C-alpha positions as semicolon CSV with decimal commas, in nm:
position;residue;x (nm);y (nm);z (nm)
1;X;0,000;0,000;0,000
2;X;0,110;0,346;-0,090
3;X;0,000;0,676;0,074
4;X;0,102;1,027;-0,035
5;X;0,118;1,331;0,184
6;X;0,223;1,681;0,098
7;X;0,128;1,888;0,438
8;X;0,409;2,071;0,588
9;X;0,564;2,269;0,892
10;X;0,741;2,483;0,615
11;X;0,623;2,551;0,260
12;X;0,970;2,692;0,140
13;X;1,187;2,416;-0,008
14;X;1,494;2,451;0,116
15;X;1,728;2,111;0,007
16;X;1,838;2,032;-0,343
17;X;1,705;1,661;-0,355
18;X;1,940;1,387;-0,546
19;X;1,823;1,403;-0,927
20;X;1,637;1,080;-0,973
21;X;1,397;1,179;-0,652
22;X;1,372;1,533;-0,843
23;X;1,249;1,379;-1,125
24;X;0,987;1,144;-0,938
25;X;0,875;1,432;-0,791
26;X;0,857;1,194;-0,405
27;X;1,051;1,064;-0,140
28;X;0,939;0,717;-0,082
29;X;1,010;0,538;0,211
30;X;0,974;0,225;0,348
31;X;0,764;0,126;0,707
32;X;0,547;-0,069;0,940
33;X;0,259;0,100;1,071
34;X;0,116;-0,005;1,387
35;X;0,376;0,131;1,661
36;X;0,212;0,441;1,798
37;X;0,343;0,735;1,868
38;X;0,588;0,693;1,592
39;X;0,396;0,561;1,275
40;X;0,017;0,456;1,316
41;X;-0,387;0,483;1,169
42;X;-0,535;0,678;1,372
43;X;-0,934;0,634;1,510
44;X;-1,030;0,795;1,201
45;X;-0,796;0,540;0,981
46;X;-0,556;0,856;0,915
47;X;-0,236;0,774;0,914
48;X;-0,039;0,956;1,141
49;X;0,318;1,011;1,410
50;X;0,600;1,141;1,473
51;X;0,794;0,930;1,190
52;X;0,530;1,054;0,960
53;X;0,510;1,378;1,047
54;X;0,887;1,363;1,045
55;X;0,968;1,217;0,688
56;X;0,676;1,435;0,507
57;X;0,836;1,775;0,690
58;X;1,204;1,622;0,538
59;X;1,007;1,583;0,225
60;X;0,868;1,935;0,182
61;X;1,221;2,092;0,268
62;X;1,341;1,900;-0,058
63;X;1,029;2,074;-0,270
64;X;0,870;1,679;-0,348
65;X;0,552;1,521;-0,219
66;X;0,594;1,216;0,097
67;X;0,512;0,840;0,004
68;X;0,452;0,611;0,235
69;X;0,516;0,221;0,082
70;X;0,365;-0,027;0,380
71;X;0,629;-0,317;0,450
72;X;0,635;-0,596;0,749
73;X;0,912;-0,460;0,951
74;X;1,109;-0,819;0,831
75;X;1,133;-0,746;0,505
76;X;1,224;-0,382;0,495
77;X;1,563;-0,355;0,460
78;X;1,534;-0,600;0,159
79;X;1,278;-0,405;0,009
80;X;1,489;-0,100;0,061
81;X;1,758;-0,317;-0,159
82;X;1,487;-0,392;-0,425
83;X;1,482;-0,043;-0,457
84;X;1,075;-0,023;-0,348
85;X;1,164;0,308;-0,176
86;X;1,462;0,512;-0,113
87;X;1,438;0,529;0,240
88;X;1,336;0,340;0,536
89;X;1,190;0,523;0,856
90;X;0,990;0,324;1,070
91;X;1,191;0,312;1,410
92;X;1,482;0,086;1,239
93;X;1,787;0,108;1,522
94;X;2,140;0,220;1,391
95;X;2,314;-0,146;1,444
96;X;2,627;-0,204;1,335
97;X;2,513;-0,541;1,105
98;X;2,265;-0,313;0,950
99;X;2,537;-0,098;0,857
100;X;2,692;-0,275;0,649
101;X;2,406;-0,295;0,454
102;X;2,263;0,072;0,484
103;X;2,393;0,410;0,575
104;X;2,208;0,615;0,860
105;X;2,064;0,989;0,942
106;X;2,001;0,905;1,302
107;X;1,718;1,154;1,419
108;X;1,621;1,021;1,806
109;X;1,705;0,752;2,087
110;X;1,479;0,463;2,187
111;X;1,504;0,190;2,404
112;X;1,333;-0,126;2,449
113;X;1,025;-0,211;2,717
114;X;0,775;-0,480;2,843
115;X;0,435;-0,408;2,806
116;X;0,192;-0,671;3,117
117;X;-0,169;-0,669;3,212
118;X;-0,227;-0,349;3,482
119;X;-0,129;-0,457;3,824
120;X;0,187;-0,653;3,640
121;X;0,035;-0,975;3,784
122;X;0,379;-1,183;3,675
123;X;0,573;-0,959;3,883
124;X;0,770;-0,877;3,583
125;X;1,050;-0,594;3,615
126;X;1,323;-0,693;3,332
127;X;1,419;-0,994;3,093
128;X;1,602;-1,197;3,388
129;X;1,181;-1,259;3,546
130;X;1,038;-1,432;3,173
131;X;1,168;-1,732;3,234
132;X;0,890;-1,942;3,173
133;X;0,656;-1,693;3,087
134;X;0,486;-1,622;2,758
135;X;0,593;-1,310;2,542
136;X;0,439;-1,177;2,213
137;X;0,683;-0,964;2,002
138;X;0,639;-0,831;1,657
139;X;0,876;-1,051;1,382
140;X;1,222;-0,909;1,300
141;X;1,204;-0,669;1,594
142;X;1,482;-0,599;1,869
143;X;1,335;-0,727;2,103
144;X;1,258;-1,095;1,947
145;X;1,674;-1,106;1,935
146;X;1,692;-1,003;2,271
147;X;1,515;-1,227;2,426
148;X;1,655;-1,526;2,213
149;X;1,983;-1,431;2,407
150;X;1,810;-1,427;2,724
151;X;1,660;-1,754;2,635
152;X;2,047;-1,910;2,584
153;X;2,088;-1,761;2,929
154;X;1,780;-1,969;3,098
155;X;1,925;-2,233;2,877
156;X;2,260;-2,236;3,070
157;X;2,110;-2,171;3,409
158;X;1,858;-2,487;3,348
159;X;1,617;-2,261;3,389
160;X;1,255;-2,238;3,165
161;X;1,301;-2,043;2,823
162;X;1,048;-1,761;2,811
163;X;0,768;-1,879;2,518
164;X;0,816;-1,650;2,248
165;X;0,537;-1,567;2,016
166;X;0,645;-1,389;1,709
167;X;0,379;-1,197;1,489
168;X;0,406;-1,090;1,138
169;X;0,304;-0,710;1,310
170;X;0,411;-0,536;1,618
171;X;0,022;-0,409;1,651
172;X;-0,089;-0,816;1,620
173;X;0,154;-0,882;1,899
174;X;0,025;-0,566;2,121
175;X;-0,318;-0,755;2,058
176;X;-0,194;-1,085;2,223
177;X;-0,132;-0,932;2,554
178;X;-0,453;-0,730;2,557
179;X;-0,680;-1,038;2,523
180;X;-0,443;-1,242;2,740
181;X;-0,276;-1,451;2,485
182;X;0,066;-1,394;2,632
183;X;0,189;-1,278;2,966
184;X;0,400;-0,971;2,842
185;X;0,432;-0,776;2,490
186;X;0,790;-0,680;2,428
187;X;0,778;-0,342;2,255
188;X;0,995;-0,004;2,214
189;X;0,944;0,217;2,518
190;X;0,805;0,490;2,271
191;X;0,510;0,241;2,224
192;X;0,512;0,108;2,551
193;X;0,476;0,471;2,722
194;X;0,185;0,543;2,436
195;X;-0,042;0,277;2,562
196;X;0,011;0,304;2,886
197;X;-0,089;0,723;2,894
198;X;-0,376;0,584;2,686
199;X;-0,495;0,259;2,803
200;X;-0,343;0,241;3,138
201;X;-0,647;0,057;3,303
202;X;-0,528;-0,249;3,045
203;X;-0,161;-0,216;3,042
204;X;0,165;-0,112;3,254
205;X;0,495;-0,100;3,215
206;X;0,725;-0,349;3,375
207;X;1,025;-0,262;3,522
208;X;1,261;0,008;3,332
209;X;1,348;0,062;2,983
210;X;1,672;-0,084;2,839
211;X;1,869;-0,143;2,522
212;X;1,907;0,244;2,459
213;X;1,995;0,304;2,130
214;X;2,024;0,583;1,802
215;X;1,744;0,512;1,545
216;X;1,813;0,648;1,210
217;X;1,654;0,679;0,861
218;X;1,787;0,376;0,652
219;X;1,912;0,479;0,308
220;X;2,120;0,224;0,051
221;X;2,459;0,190;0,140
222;X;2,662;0,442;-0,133
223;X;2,383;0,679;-0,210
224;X;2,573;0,931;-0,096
225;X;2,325;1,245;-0,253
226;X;1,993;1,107;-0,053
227;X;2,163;1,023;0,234
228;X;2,338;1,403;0,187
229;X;2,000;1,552;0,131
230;X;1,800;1,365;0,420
231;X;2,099;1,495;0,636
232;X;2,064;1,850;0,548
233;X;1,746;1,887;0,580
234;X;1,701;1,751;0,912
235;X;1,946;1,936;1,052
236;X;1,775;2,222;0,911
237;X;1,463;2,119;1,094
238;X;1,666;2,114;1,398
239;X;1,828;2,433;1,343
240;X;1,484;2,638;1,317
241;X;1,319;2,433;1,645
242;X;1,076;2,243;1,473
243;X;1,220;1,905;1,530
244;X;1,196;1,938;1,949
245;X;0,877;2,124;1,876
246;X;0,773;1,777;1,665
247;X;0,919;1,538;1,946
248;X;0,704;1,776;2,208
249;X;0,397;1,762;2,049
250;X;0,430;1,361;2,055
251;X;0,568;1,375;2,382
252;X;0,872;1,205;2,315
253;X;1,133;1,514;2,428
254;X;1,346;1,256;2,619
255;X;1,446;1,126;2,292
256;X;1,553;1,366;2,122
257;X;1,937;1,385;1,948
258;X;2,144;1,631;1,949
């Protein structure tokens, strides 16, 4: 699915995009939707979030309209490499695996969290307490590989692996936990906080965040002119204030990069 956008914080182009994205007349980058406050539908099925909001504003300063191309988050960096967009941004974390694959604009920090039924009735608080338990987690996510190397830990302490349920969407694993599928939904803390200031008779947050690290937009590894030209004109946006004015208005200020 494809979506175009074309609002803007600024009207004035202000980057000189890389000549084949000139002539398209669009930026079009790869995501998941589903992992609130970042990229989501919103009640009214409008798509919405601080990537969003983000990638269109980057966009505008190049003077070209924002496409959004949807992807499951496990198959975005190879349909980045299939050339189905020219950009990823949809919370992908600067690794170094991924970049030898990719290059990066990193534009905020998140960290990883566990989402449990209110009152936390597992008495989770980090990884070390799933042993055991079951734990929904969207496929190809961070948090699936960290909790395969907590499992090798239970492993060596002859201990009970955690159960891990992996779902083709973050939103599908989200949905596990809330109808009591799974004991705990491993998420980004960006998500994690989101549901809990909006459904926090359902869900809290167990324990505190961890795995801090840079998330970037994803462009092919060589393409030196987009990469150049999503560079510029983010730091652009944070020049004139309305990147922490973005992060603000999703409440996300505690991420922010300098």
């Amino acid at each position: 699915m494809a979506l175009f956008f074309a609002a803007s914080l600024t009207q004035a182009a202000e980057i000189t995009p890389p000549a084949d994205i000139a002539k398209a007349g669009k930026i079009v980058y790869c995501a998941e939707f589903g992992n609130p406050p970042l990229g989501f539908y919103d009640s009214n099925n409008v798509l919405t979030g601080s990537d969003v909001e983000l990638g269109t504003e980057i966009g505008n300063r190049m003077g070209v309209k924002t496409e959004w191309k949807e992807v499951a988050f496990s198959a975005i960096i190879p349909s980045l490499m299939a050339k189905q967009c020219d950009a990823i941004l949809s919370q992908l974390f600067d690794k170094p695996a991924r970049r030898e694959v990719v290059d990066f604009v990193d534009y905020m920090y998140s960290s990883q969290s566990l989402l449990v039924p209110t009152g936390n009735p597992k008495n989770v608080k980090s990884l070390e307490d799933l042993s055991g338990l079951k734990v929904s987690v969207g496929n190809g996510t961070t948090i699936q590989s960290l909790l395969d190397e907590q499992n090798a830990k239970f492993k060596a302490a002859g201990k009970p692996e955690a159960s891990v349920v992996v779902f083709p969407k973050d939103a599908d694993a989200r949905q596990a936990l809330q109808i009591g599928q799974v004991d705990v939904y491993g998420t980004t803390l960006e998500t994690a906080a989101f549901f809990f200031q909006t459904a926090g008779q359902v869900f809290d947050i167990a324990g505190e965040p961890f795995a801090k690290i840079k998330t970037g937009i994803a462009v092919r590894k060589g393409e030196t002119e987009t990469l150049n030209a999503i560079q510029k004109a983010f730091d652009s946006m944070k020049a004139d204030g309305s990147y922490k004015k973005l992060l603000a208005k999703w409440k996300l200020d505690g991420d922010a990069i300098e």
